[in-house]
CSV table of C-alpha atoms in Angstrom, one decimal:
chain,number,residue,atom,x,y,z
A,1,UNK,CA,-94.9,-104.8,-165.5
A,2,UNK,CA,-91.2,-105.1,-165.4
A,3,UNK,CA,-90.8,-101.7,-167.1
A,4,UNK,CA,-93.1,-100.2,-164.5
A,5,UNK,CA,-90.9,-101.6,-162.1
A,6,UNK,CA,-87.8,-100.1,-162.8
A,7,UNK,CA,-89.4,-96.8,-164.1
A,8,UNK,CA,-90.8,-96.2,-160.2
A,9,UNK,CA,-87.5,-97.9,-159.0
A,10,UNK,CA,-85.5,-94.5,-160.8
A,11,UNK,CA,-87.9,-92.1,-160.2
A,12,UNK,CA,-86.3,-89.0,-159.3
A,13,UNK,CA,-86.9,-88.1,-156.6
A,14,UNK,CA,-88.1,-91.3,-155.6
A,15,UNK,CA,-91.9,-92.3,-153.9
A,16,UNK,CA,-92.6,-95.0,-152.3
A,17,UNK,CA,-94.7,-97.6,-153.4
A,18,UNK,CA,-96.3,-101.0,-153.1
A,19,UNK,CA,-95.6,-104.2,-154.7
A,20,UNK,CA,-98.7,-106.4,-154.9
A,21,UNK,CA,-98.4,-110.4,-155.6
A,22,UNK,CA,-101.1,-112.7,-157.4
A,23,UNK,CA,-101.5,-114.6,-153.6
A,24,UNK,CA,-102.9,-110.6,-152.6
A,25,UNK,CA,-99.3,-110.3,-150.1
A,26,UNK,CA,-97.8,-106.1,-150.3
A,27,UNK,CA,-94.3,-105.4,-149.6
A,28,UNK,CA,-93.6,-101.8,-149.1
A,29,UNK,CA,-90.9,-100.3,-151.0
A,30,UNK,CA,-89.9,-97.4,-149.1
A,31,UNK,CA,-86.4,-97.0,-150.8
A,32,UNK,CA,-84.9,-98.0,-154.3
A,33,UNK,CA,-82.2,-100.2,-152.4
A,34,UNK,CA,-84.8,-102.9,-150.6
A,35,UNK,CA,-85.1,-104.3,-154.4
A,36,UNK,CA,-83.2,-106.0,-156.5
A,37,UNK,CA,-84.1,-107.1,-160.2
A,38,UNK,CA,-83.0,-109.8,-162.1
A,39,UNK,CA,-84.4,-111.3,-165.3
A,40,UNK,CA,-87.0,-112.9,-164.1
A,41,UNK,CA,-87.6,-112.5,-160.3
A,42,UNK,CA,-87.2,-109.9,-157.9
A,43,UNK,CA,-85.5,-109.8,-153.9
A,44,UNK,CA,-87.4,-107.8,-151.7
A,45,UNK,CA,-85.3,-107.0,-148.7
A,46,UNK,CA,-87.0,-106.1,-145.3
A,47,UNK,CA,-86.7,-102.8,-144.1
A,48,UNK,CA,-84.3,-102.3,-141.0
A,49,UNK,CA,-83.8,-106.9,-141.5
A,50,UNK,CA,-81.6,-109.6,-142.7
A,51,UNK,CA,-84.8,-110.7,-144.4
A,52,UNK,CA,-85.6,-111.1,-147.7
A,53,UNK,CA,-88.0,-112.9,-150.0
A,54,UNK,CA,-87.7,-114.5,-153.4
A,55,UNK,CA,-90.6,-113.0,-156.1
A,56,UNK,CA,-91.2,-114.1,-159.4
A,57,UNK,CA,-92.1,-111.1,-161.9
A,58,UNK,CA,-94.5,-112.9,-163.3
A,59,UNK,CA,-96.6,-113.3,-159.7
A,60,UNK,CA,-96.4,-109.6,-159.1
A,61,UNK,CA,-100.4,-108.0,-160.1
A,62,UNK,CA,-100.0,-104.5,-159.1
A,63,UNK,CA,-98.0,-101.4,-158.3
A,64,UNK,CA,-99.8,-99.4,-156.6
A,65,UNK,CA,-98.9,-96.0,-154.9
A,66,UNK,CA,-97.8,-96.0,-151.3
A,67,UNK,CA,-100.4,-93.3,-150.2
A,68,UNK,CA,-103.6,-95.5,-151.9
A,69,UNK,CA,-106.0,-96.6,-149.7
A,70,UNK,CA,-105.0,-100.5,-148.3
């Protein structure tokens, strides 16, 4: 999953997509720079916010396109 991650995270050009979590939450990524990737977790930065959440890689179940169907 992690290589998915930072495969759609370098896409060039990039499209947006949607990180899904085991507890069924989405966080749009709408640019590259709301996410940053360490070894075993993730920040997902708000868009247009000072906030942020903490997720671990190993709760995220899906990547899915931003254009699928919610």
């Amino acid at each position: 999953m992690i290589e998915s991650l930072k495969e759609l995270l370098d896409k060039s050009p990039f499209q947006p997509f949607k990180i899904v979590t085991a507890s069924g939450d989405k966080y749009d990524v709408l640019n590259p720079y709301l996410v940053a990737v360490g070894k075993s977790q993730l920040n997902y930065f708000f868009p247009k916010s000072d906030r942020w959440v903490l997720i671990r890689l190993n709760q995220i179940t899906a990547l899915e396109s931003a254009h699928q169907a919610a």
